[in-house]
mmCIF file of C-alpha atoms and ligand atoms in Angstrom:
data_model
loop_
_atom_site.group_PDB
_atom_site.id
_atom_site.type_symbol
_atom_site.label_atom_id
_atom_site.label_comp_id
_atom_site.label_asym_id
_atom_site.label_seq_id
_atom_site.Cartn_x
_atom_site.Cartn_y
_atom_site.Cartn_z
ATOM 1 C CA MET A 1 1.187 -73.419 63.544
ATOM 2 C CA SER A 2 2.700 -69.993 62.859
ATOM 3 C CA TYR A 3 6.313 -69.349 63.822
ATOM 4 C CA SER A 4 6.100 -65.619 63.145
ATOM 5 C CA GLU A 5 3.508 -64.270 65.546
ATOM 6 C CA PRO A 6 4.230 -60.615 66.263
ATOM 7 C CA GLY A 7 5.845 -60.030 69.632
ATOM 8 C CA LYS A 8 6.955 -63.625 70.044
ATOM 9 C CA THR A 9 10.508 -64.685 69.324
ATOM 10 C CA ARG A 10 10.810 -68.347 68.500
ATOM 11 C CA PHE A 11 13.712 -70.579 67.807
ATOM 12 C CA GLN A 12 14.158 -70.562 64.033
ATOM 13 C CA ILE A 13 13.969 -73.938 62.315
ATOM 14 C CA ASP A 14 15.895 -74.082 59.077
ATOM 15 C CA LEU A 15 15.013 -76.154 56.034
ATOM 16 C CA ARG A 16 17.647 -78.867 56.486
ATOM 17 C CA ARG A 17 16.700 -79.442 60.117
ATOM 18 C CA HIS A 18 13.011 -79.641 59.205
ATOM 19 C CA LEU A 19 13.754 -82.117 56.405
ATOM 20 C CA ARG A 20 15.729 -84.314 58.806
ATOM 21 C CA GLU A 21 12.707 -84.417 61.109
ATOM 22 C CA GLN A 22 10.596 -85.824 58.245
ATOM 23 C CA GLY A 23 12.469 -89.124 58.405
ATOM 24 C CA ILE A 24 13.381 -89.115 54.698
ATOM 25 C CA CYS A 25 16.632 -90.380 53.203
ATOM 26 C CA ASP A 26 19.772 -88.240 53.063
ATOM 27 C CA ASN A 27 19.765 -88.092 49.252
ATOM 28 C CA LEU A 28 16.320 -86.507 49.179
ATOM 29 C CA ILE A 29 17.293 -84.021 51.896
ATOM 30 C CA HIS A 30 20.394 -83.118 49.898
ATOM 31 C CA LEU A 31 18.377 -82.702 46.695
ATOM 32 C CA ILE A 32 15.813 -80.340 48.233
ATOM 33 C CA CYS A 33 18.565 -78.305 49.900
ATOM 34 C CA GLU A 34 20.430 -78.039 46.584
ATOM 35 C CA ILE A 35 17.282 -76.687 44.890
ATOM 36 C CA ALA A 36 16.901 -74.200 47.743
ATOM 37 C CA GLU A 37 20.520 -73.112 47.183
ATOM 38 C CA ALA A 38 19.942 -72.712 43.440
ATOM 39 C CA SER A 39 16.919 -70.502 44.126
ATOM 40 C CA LYS A 40 19.228 -67.920 45.727
ATOM 41 C CA TYR A 41 20.933 -67.428 42.372
ATOM 42 C CA VAL A 42 17.584 -67.398 40.545
ATOM 43 C CA ILE A 43 16.256 -64.622 42.801
ATOM 44 C CA ASN A 44 19.425 -62.664 42.112
ATOM 45 C CA ALA A 45 18.852 -63.066 38.355
ATOM 46 C CA VAL A 46 15.203 -62.012 38.743
ATOM 47 C CA ARG A 47 16.181 -58.908 40.712
ATOM 48 C CA THR A 48 19.029 -57.688 38.547
ATOM 49 C CA GLY A 49 19.172 -59.745 35.320
ATOM 50 C CA ASP A 50 18.597 -58.859 31.683
ATOM 51 C CA LEU A 51 14.887 -58.483 30.853
ATOM 52 C CA GLY A 52 15.347 -59.086 27.140
ATOM 53 C CA VAL A 53 14.636 -62.084 24.951
ATOM 54 C CA ALA A 54 17.151 -64.910 24.536
ATOM 55 C CA GLY A 55 16.614 -65.354 20.795
ATOM 56 C CA THR A 56 15.620 -69.014 21.251
ATOM 57 C CA SER A 57 12.354 -70.904 21.783
ATOM 58 C CA ASN A 58 11.317 -73.746 24.107
ATOM 59 C CA LEU A 59 9.639 -77.090 23.329
ATOM 60 C CA TYR A 60 6.250 -75.325 23.121
ATOM 61 C CA GLY A 61 7.594 -72.949 20.452
ATOM 62 C CA GLU A 62 7.403 -70.040 22.905
ATOM 63 C CA GLU A 63 10.041 -67.322 22.763
ATOM 64 C CA GLN A 64 12.467 -67.722 25.678
ATOM 65 C CA LEU A 65 13.516 -64.767 27.772
ATOM 66 C CA ALA A 66 17.139 -64.396 28.862
ATOM 67 C CA LEU A 67 15.868 -64.968 32.411
ATOM 68 C CA ASP A 68 14.221 -68.279 31.447
ATOM 69 C CA VAL A 69 17.478 -69.533 29.966
ATOM 70 C CA LEU A 70 19.612 -68.318 32.873
ATOM 71 C CA SER A 71 17.294 -69.735 35.558
ATOM 72 C CA ASP A 72 17.210 -73.050 33.726
ATOM 73 C CA ARG A 73 20.997 -73.143 33.565
ATOM 74 C CA ILE A 74 21.327 -72.357 37.289
ATOM 75 C CA LEU A 75 19.005 -75.191 38.291
ATOM 76 C CA ARG A 76 20.303 -77.652 35.739
ATOM 77 C CA LYS A 77 23.947 -77.244 36.858
ATOM 78 C CA ARG A 78 23.052 -77.553 40.502
ATOM 79 C CA LEU A 79 20.965 -80.686 39.891
ATOM 80 C CA ILE A 80 23.558 -82.365 37.679
ATOM 81 C CA HIS A 81 26.330 -81.759 40.214
ATOM 82 C CA SER A 82 24.193 -82.756 43.199
ATOM 83 C CA GLY A 83 25.207 -86.406 42.752
ATOM 84 C CA VAL A 84 21.683 -87.578 43.629
ATOM 85 C CA VAL A 85 19.886 -86.954 40.333
ATOM 86 C CA CYS A 86 19.768 -89.311 37.363
ATOM 87 C CA CYS A 87 17.322 -87.482 35.014
ATOM 88 C CA ILE A 88 16.024 -83.973 34.655
ATOM 89 C CA ALA A 89 13.482 -82.287 32.421
ATOM 90 C CA SER A 90 12.388 -78.691 32.403
ATOM 91 C CA GLU A 91 9.914 -76.528 30.593
ATOM 92 C CA GLU A 92 12.863 -74.883 28.888
ATOM 93 C CA MET A 93 14.519 -78.106 27.586
ATOM 94 C CA ASP A 94 13.579 -80.090 24.476
ATOM 95 C CA GLU A 95 14.208 -83.515 25.969
ATOM 96 C CA ILE A 96 15.075 -85.404 29.134
ATOM 97 C CA PHE A 97 18.687 -84.893 30.216
ATOM 98 C CA THR A 98 20.433 -87.912 31.733
ATOM 99 C CA ALA A 99 22.827 -86.866 34.470
ATOM 100 C CA GLN A 100 23.795 -90.373 35.628
ATOM 101 C CA ALA A 101 23.163 -93.729 33.960
ATOM 102 C CA THR A 102 22.326 -95.530 37.213
ATOM 103 C CA ALA A 103 19.002 -94.834 38.922
ATOM 104 C CA ASP A 104 19.667 -96.695 42.190
ATOM 105 C CA GLY A 105 18.895 -94.453 45.133
ATOM 106 C CA LEU A 106 18.683 -91.460 42.800
ATOM 107 C CA TYR A 107 15.909 -89.095 41.739
ATOM 108 C CA SER A 108 14.458 -87.537 38.623
ATOM 109 C CA VAL A 109 13.342 -83.953 38.649
ATOM 110 C CA ALA A 110 10.788 -82.108 36.479
ATOM 111 C CA TYR A 111 10.877 -78.351 36.917
ATOM 112 C CA ASP A 112 9.780 -75.018 35.586
ATOM 113 C CA PRO A 113 12.745 -72.765 36.406
ATOM 114 C CA LEU A 114 10.914 -69.436 36.177
ATOM 115 C CA ASP A 115 7.175 -69.754 35.832
ATOM 116 C CA GLY A 116 5.488 -66.497 34.854
ATOM 117 C CA SER A 117 8.756 -65.003 33.559
ATOM 118 C CA SER A 118 6.798 -62.635 31.287
ATOM 119 C CA LEU A 119 5.669 -60.851 34.480
ATOM 120 C CA VAL A 120 9.157 -59.875 35.649
ATOM 121 C CA ASP A 121 9.317 -56.750 33.453
ATOM 122 C CA VAL A 122 6.168 -55.424 35.166
ATOM 123 C CA ASN A 123 7.560 -56.411 38.574
ATOM 124 C CA LEU A 124 4.937 -59.015 39.484
ATOM 125 C CA ALA A 125 5.664 -62.174 41.454
ATOM 126 C CA VAL A 126 7.082 -65.286 39.733
ATOM 127 C CA GLY A 127 8.335 -68.668 40.899
ATOM 128 C CA THR A 128 10.169 -71.959 40.422
ATOM 129 C CA ILE A 129 8.127 -75.194 40.483
ATOM 130 C CA VAL A 130 9.661 -78.644 41.097
ATOM 131 C CA GLY A 131 8.410 -82.253 41.108
ATOM 132 C CA ILE A 132 10.656 -85.067 42.365
ATOM 133 C CA TYR A 133 10.374 -88.775 41.400
ATOM 134 C CA GLN A 134 12.318 -91.787 42.586
ATOM 135 C CA GLY A 135 14.334 -93.547 39.862
ATOM 136 C CA ASN A 136 14.677 -92.474 36.250
ATOM 137 C CA ASP A 137 11.066 -92.423 35.009
ATOM 138 C CA LEU A 138 9.599 -88.960 34.579
ATOM 139 C CA LEU A 139 6.592 -90.043 32.536
ATOM 140 C CA GLN A 140 4.577 -91.500 35.406
ATOM 141 C CA PRO A 141 1.480 -90.241 37.233
ATOM 142 C CA GLY A 142 2.167 -87.361 39.597
ATOM 143 C CA ARG A 143 0.854 -89.430 42.494
ATOM 144 C CA ARG A 144 4.154 -91.321 42.405
ATOM 145 C CA MET A 145 6.138 -88.177 43.206
ATOM 146 C CA VAL A 146 8.128 -88.391 46.417
ATOM 147 C CA GLY A 147 8.257 -84.645 46.831
ATOM 148 C CA ALA A 148 7.145 -81.338 45.349
ATOM 149 C CA MET A 149 8.024 -77.747 46.046
ATOM 150 C CA TYR A 150 7.887 -74.212 44.760
ATOM 151 C CA ILE A 151 9.818 -71.069 45.479
ATOM 152 C CA LEU A 152 7.952 -67.794 45.214
ATOM 153 C CA TYR A 153 9.919 -64.668 44.306
ATOM 154 C CA GLY A 154 7.624 -61.941 45.599
ATOM 155 C CA PRO A 155 8.132 -59.026 47.987
ATOM 156 C CA ARG A 156 9.541 -61.839 50.157
ATOM 157 C CA VAL A 157 11.017 -65.123 48.972
ATOM 158 C CA SER A 158 9.274 -68.205 50.284
ATOM 159 C CA LEU A 159 9.755 -71.930 49.749
ATOM 160 C CA VAL A 160 6.879 -74.367 50.152
ATOM 161 C CA TYR A 161 7.547 -78.102 50.120
ATOM 162 C CA SER A 162 6.005 -81.472 50.827
ATOM 163 C CA VAL A 163 7.545 -84.939 50.950
ATOM 164 C CA GLY A 164 4.137 -86.512 51.561
ATOM 165 C CA LYS A 165 3.982 -85.463 55.222
ATOM 166 C CA GLY A 166 2.085 -82.199 55.076
ATOM 167 C CA VAL A 167 2.900 -78.868 53.483
ATOM 168 C CA HIS A 168 5.383 -76.492 55.058
ATOM 169 C CA GLU A 169 6.352 -72.909 54.286
ATOM 170 C CA PHE A 170 9.782 -71.369 54.767
ATOM 171 C CA THR A 171 10.728 -67.729 54.274
ATOM 172 C CA MET A 172 14.133 -66.411 53.283
ATOM 173 C CA ASN A 173 15.693 -64.301 56.041
ATOM 174 C CA GLN A 174 18.302 -61.520 55.823
ATOM 175 C CA LEU A 175 21.074 -64.160 55.725
ATOM 176 C CA MET A 176 19.383 -65.848 52.738
ATOM 177 C CA GLU A 177 18.481 -68.879 54.879
ATOM 178 C CA TYR A 178 15.061 -70.480 54.633
ATOM 179 C CA THR A 179 13.416 -70.670 58.053
ATOM 180 C CA LEU A 180 10.098 -72.239 58.937
ATOM 181 C CA THR A 181 7.120 -69.866 58.949
ATOM 182 C CA ARG A 182 4.098 -72.192 58.647
ATOM 183 C CA GLU A 183 3.906 -75.903 59.332
ATOM 184 C CA ASN A 184 1.171 -78.292 58.151
ATOM 185 C CA VAL A 185 -0.725 -75.770 56.049
ATOM 186 C CA GLN A 186 -4.377 -76.819 55.748
ATOM 187 C CA MET A 187 -7.078 -75.922 53.208
ATOM 188 C CA LYS A 188 -10.678 -75.186 54.206
ATOM 189 C CA PRO A 189 -13.289 -77.354 52.435
ATOM 190 C CA SER A 190 -14.668 -74.367 50.477
ATOM 191 C CA GLY A 191 -13.686 -70.749 49.858
ATOM 192 C CA ASP A 192 -14.723 -67.390 48.477
ATOM 193 C CA MET A 193 -11.918 -66.561 46.013
ATOM 194 C CA HIS A 194 -11.464 -67.698 42.446
ATOM 195 C CA SER A 195 -8.719 -67.300 39.847
ATOM 196 C CA PRO A 196 -10.096 -68.033 36.365
ATOM 197 C CA GLY A 197 -7.384 -68.268 33.674
ATOM 198 C CA GLY A 198 -7.907 -67.948 29.927
ATOM 199 C CA LEU A 199 -10.242 -65.713 27.923
ATOM 200 C CA ARG A 200 -13.853 -66.085 29.127
ATOM 201 C CA LYS A 201 -15.177 -65.740 25.565
ATOM 202 C CA LYS A 202 -13.305 -68.978 24.778
ATOM 203 C CA TYR A 203 -14.918 -70.893 27.673
ATOM 204 C CA SER A 204 -17.441 -73.690 27.063
ATOM 205 C CA ASP A 205 -20.991 -73.062 28.335
ATOM 206 C CA GLU A 206 -20.306 -75.377 31.295
ATOM 207 C CA ASN A 207 -17.245 -73.413 32.366
ATOM 208 C CA GLU A 208 -19.052 -70.116 31.881
ATOM 209 C CA ARG A 209 -21.939 -71.342 34.046
ATOM 210 C CA PHE A 210 -19.516 -72.483 36.730
ATOM 211 C CA VAL A 211 -17.768 -69.099 36.923
ATOM 212 C CA ARG A 212 -21.161 -67.323 37.064
ATOM 213 C CA TYR A 213 -22.140 -69.667 39.903
ATOM 214 C CA LEU A 214 -18.976 -68.669 41.809
ATOM 215 C CA GLU A 215 -19.635 -64.972 41.196
ATOM 216 C CA ASP A 216 -23.285 -65.286 42.301
ATOM 217 C CA ARG A 217 -22.026 -67.005 45.460
ATOM 218 C CA GLY A 218 -20.009 -63.852 46.233
ATOM 219 C CA SER A 219 -16.595 -65.267 45.328
ATOM 220 C CA LYS A 220 -13.914 -62.598 44.786
ATOM 221 C CA LEU A 221 -11.727 -62.508 41.678
ATOM 222 C CA ARG A 222 -8.018 -63.003 42.450
ATOM 223 C CA TYR A 223 -5.818 -63.581 39.394
ATOM 224 C CA SER A 224 -2.228 -62.376 39.037
ATOM 225 C CA GLY A 225 -1.200 -64.169 35.824
ATOM 226 C CA GLY A 226 1.463 -66.118 37.732
ATOM 227 C CA PHE A 227 0.651 -69.693 38.725
ATOM 228 C CA VAL A 228 3.016 -69.735 41.723
ATOM 229 C CA PRO A 229 1.687 -66.582 43.445
ATOM 230 C CA ASP A 230 -1.900 -67.558 42.621
ATOM 231 C CA ILE A 231 -1.489 -71.033 44.131
ATOM 232 C CA ASN A 232 0.493 -69.659 47.063
ATOM 233 C CA GLN A 233 -2.346 -67.273 47.867
ATOM 234 C CA ILE A 234 -4.820 -70.165 47.883
ATOM 235 C CA LEU A 235 -2.597 -72.383 50.034
ATOM 236 C CA MET A 236 -1.592 -69.748 52.565
ATOM 237 C CA LYS A 237 -5.085 -68.300 52.927
ATOM 238 C CA GLY A 238 -6.390 -71.864 53.003
ATOM 239 C CA LYS A 239 -9.181 -71.097 50.558
ATOM 240 C CA GLY A 240 -9.918 -70.465 46.902
ATOM 241 C CA LEU A 241 -9.989 -72.139 43.516
ATOM 242 C CA PHE A 242 -7.687 -71.664 40.531
ATOM 243 C CA MET A 243 -8.878 -72.851 37.123
ATOM 244 C CA TYR A 244 -7.400 -72.834 33.659
ATOM 245 C CA PRO A 245 -10.026 -74.734 31.675
ATOM 246 C CA ALA A 246 -10.127 -76.166 28.174
ATOM 247 C CA LEU A 247 -10.624 -73.276 25.741
ATOM 248 C CA LYS A 248 -12.429 -73.403 22.396
ATOM 249 C CA ASP A 249 -9.066 -73.166 20.598
ATOM 250 C CA ALA A 250 -7.011 -75.000 23.286
ATOM 251 C CA PRO A 251 -8.802 -78.202 24.387
ATOM 252 C CA ASP A 252 -6.024 -79.053 26.867
ATOM 253 C CA GLY A 253 -5.889 -75.579 28.375
ATOM 254 C CA LYS A 254 -2.504 -73.913 28.839
ATOM 255 C CA LEU A 255 -0.748 -75.296 31.878
ATOM 256 C CA ARG A 256 1.803 -78.091 31.681
ATOM 257 C CA LEU A 257 1.170 -81.359 33.486
ATOM 258 C CA LEU A 258 4.737 -82.266 34.430
ATOM 259 C CA PHE A 259 6.201 -78.872 35.145
ATOM 260 C CA GLU A 260 3.291 -76.948 36.651
ATOM 261 C CA LEU A 261 0.222 -79.037 37.499
ATOM 262 C CA ASN A 262 1.614 -82.181 39.125
ATOM 263 C CA PRO A 263 3.783 -80.450 41.741
ATOM 264 C CA MET A 264 0.979 -78.041 42.666
ATOM 265 C CA ALA A 265 -1.638 -80.823 42.753
ATOM 266 C CA PHE A 266 0.648 -82.833 45.077
ATOM 267 C CA LEU A 267 0.981 -79.856 47.444
ATOM 268 C CA LEU A 268 -2.749 -79.025 47.378
ATOM 269 C CA GLU A 269 -3.762 -82.635 48.076
ATOM 270 C CA GLN A 270 -1.250 -82.778 50.927
ATOM 271 C CA ALA A 271 -2.945 -79.699 52.411
ATOM 272 C CA GLY A 272 -6.411 -81.273 52.162
ATOM 273 C CA GLY A 273 -7.362 -79.635 48.858
ATOM 274 C CA ALA A 274 -7.899 -81.221 45.441
ATOM 275 C CA ALA A 275 -6.997 -80.861 41.773
ATOM 276 C CA THR A 276 -8.840 -82.274 38.764
ATOM 277 C CA ASN A 277 -8.888 -81.898 35.000
ATOM 278 C CA GLY A 278 -12.677 -82.230 35.217
ATOM 279 C CA ASP A 279 -12.680 -86.011 34.688
ATOM 280 C CA MET A 280 -10.005 -87.305 37.042
ATOM 281 C CA PRO A 281 -7.521 -86.140 39.653
ATOM 282 C CA ILE A 282 -4.541 -84.399 38.058
ATOM 283 C CA LEU A 283 -2.218 -86.745 39.969
ATOM 284 C CA ASP A 284 -3.719 -89.833 38.275
ATOM 285 C CA ILE A 285 -3.141 -88.671 34.695
ATOM 286 C CA VAL A 286 -0.559 -90.857 32.951
ATOM 287 C CA PRO A 287 1.626 -88.459 30.958
ATOM 288 C CA GLU A 288 2.233 -89.347 27.324
ATOM 289 C CA GLY A 289 4.902 -86.754 26.709
ATOM 290 C CA LEU A 290 6.941 -84.067 28.386
ATOM 291 C CA ASP A 291 4.943 -81.300 26.745
ATOM 292 C CA GLN A 292 1.500 -82.547 27.848
ATOM 293 C CA ARG A 293 -0.972 -79.907 29.006
ATOM 294 C CA ALA A 294 -4.235 -80.373 30.890
ATOM 295 C CA PRO A 295 -7.221 -78.281 31.949
ATOM 296 C CA VAL A 296 -7.122 -77.720 35.696
ATOM 297 C CA TYR A 297 -9.383 -76.893 38.652
ATOM 298 C CA ILE A 298 -7.324 -76.757 41.840
ATOM 299 C CA GLY A 299 -8.026 -75.549 45.359
ATOM 300 C CA CYS A 300 -10.649 -76.257 48.045
ATOM 301 C CA ARG A 301 -11.938 -79.809 47.639
ATOM 302 C CA GLU A 302 -15.674 -78.933 47.651
ATOM 303 C CA ASP A 303 -15.151 -76.179 45.058
ATOM 304 C CA VAL A 304 -13.121 -78.530 42.856
ATOM 305 C CA ALA A 305 -15.875 -81.178 43.160
ATOM 306 C CA LYS A 306 -18.468 -78.535 42.225
ATOM 307 C CA ALA A 307 -16.464 -77.636 39.096
ATOM 308 C CA ALA A 308 -16.534 -81.309 38.052
ATOM 309 C CA GLU A 309 -20.312 -81.405 38.606
ATOM 310 C CA PHE A 310 -20.808 -78.415 36.277
ATOM 311 C CA LEU A 311 -18.556 -80.002 33.674
ATOM 312 C CA ASN A 312 -20.241 -83.421 33.699
ATOM 313 C CA GLY A 313 -23.715 -81.897 33.664
ATOM 314 C CA THR A 314 -24.897 -83.039 37.109
ATOM 315 C CA CYS A 315 -25.196 -79.443 38.295
HETATM 316 P P1 AFP B 401 4.467 -67.464 31.251
HETATM 317 O O1 AFP B 401 5.533 -68.286 31.945
HETATM 318 O O2 AFP B 401 4.524 -67.562 29.771
HETATM 319 O O3 AFP B 401 4.430 -66.052 31.757
HETATM 320 O O4 AFP B 401 3.052 -68.155 31.617
HETATM 321 C C1 AFP B 401 2.666 -68.228 32.940
HETATM 322 C C2 AFP B 401 1.623 -69.288 33.071
HETATM 323 O O5 AFP B 401 2.092 -70.503 32.558
HETATM 324 C C3 AFP B 401 1.178 -69.456 34.535
HETATM 325 O O6 AFP B 401 2.134 -69.016 35.449
HETATM 326 C C4 AFP B 401 -0.088 -68.647 34.623
HETATM 327 O O7 AFP B 401 -1.009 -69.155 35.561
HETATM 328 C C5 AFP B 401 -0.637 -68.710 33.229
HETATM 329 O O8 AFP B 401 0.459 -68.931 32.363
HETATM 330 C C6 AFP B 401 -1.324 -67.434 32.854
HETATM 331 O O9 AFP B 401 -1.843 -67.532 31.577
HETATM 332 P P2 AFP B 401 -2.698 -66.335 30.936
HETATM 333 O O10 AFP B 401 -1.700 -65.249 30.606
HETATM 334 O O11 AFP B 401 -3.335 -66.940 29.726
HETATM 335 O O12 AFP B 401 -3.698 -65.867 31.962
#
């Protein structure tokens, strides 16, 4: 249902009220609201912050931008002081940070504070991605998440979340409050848009054949270089497929399981879509380390199933 139809004024439902209606515990409501609060400072950093490098590198050996470091610090502080988090890990940290020794009634959070940060200097959309687990174990299959969300910093700021009861979109208003704009977002079974990541000349024959199949079917190319805007486009249009496959020199692809793939796979499945690495659902992969990557095909469930057929040779 859309709450923003032109010409119709509706009562605005804010994030906290919507969360309360989900019947989840107060700690989880508090945690999601704290992340939403932190995002207001991240958007401020994105809009006005230093675009230079930080002079440090992350656990993948990638050069960190000042914005990566600042966004990470904003989220980390907020999470640590929330009182409801025991462990956190982010794409910008080397190891898991323990905020509280006890795990009872508390959550662990895996997040990418500013995904696509290298796009800020050319003024393209970027985002924050978050996966939430009960207790202190972050190295468990994504299917055990109790919630996932992202915040998209585009021409408008939007927050999309799920606590396992559908996918809901909120948009930041002029008072910097998140109000409901779409409830129970649903994916179509198949679509006509594709976002193929990675250099095509490094694709396997199977992946190359799959992309040619999509093109022959009339699928349009839609790739921004930012995972959050690319996934948001698929979710909000209800159609499309994003892939970042294994490459000849990168057998696990590029995207990170804990910080990027699991939260997005959780949201897509909640909306009736799917996500696979080609062999198994992304959400069933048991992570072996924080820095694990995986190939990914995510979007409409029939398109994702077709990708798997090309990869396993049945198509
Ligand atoms: P950065 O955070 O280094 O900009 O990477 C963004 C990202 O992880 C993800 O947001 C994109 O989908 C993907 O990389 C794009 O990768 P390519 O530049 O190889 O297309």
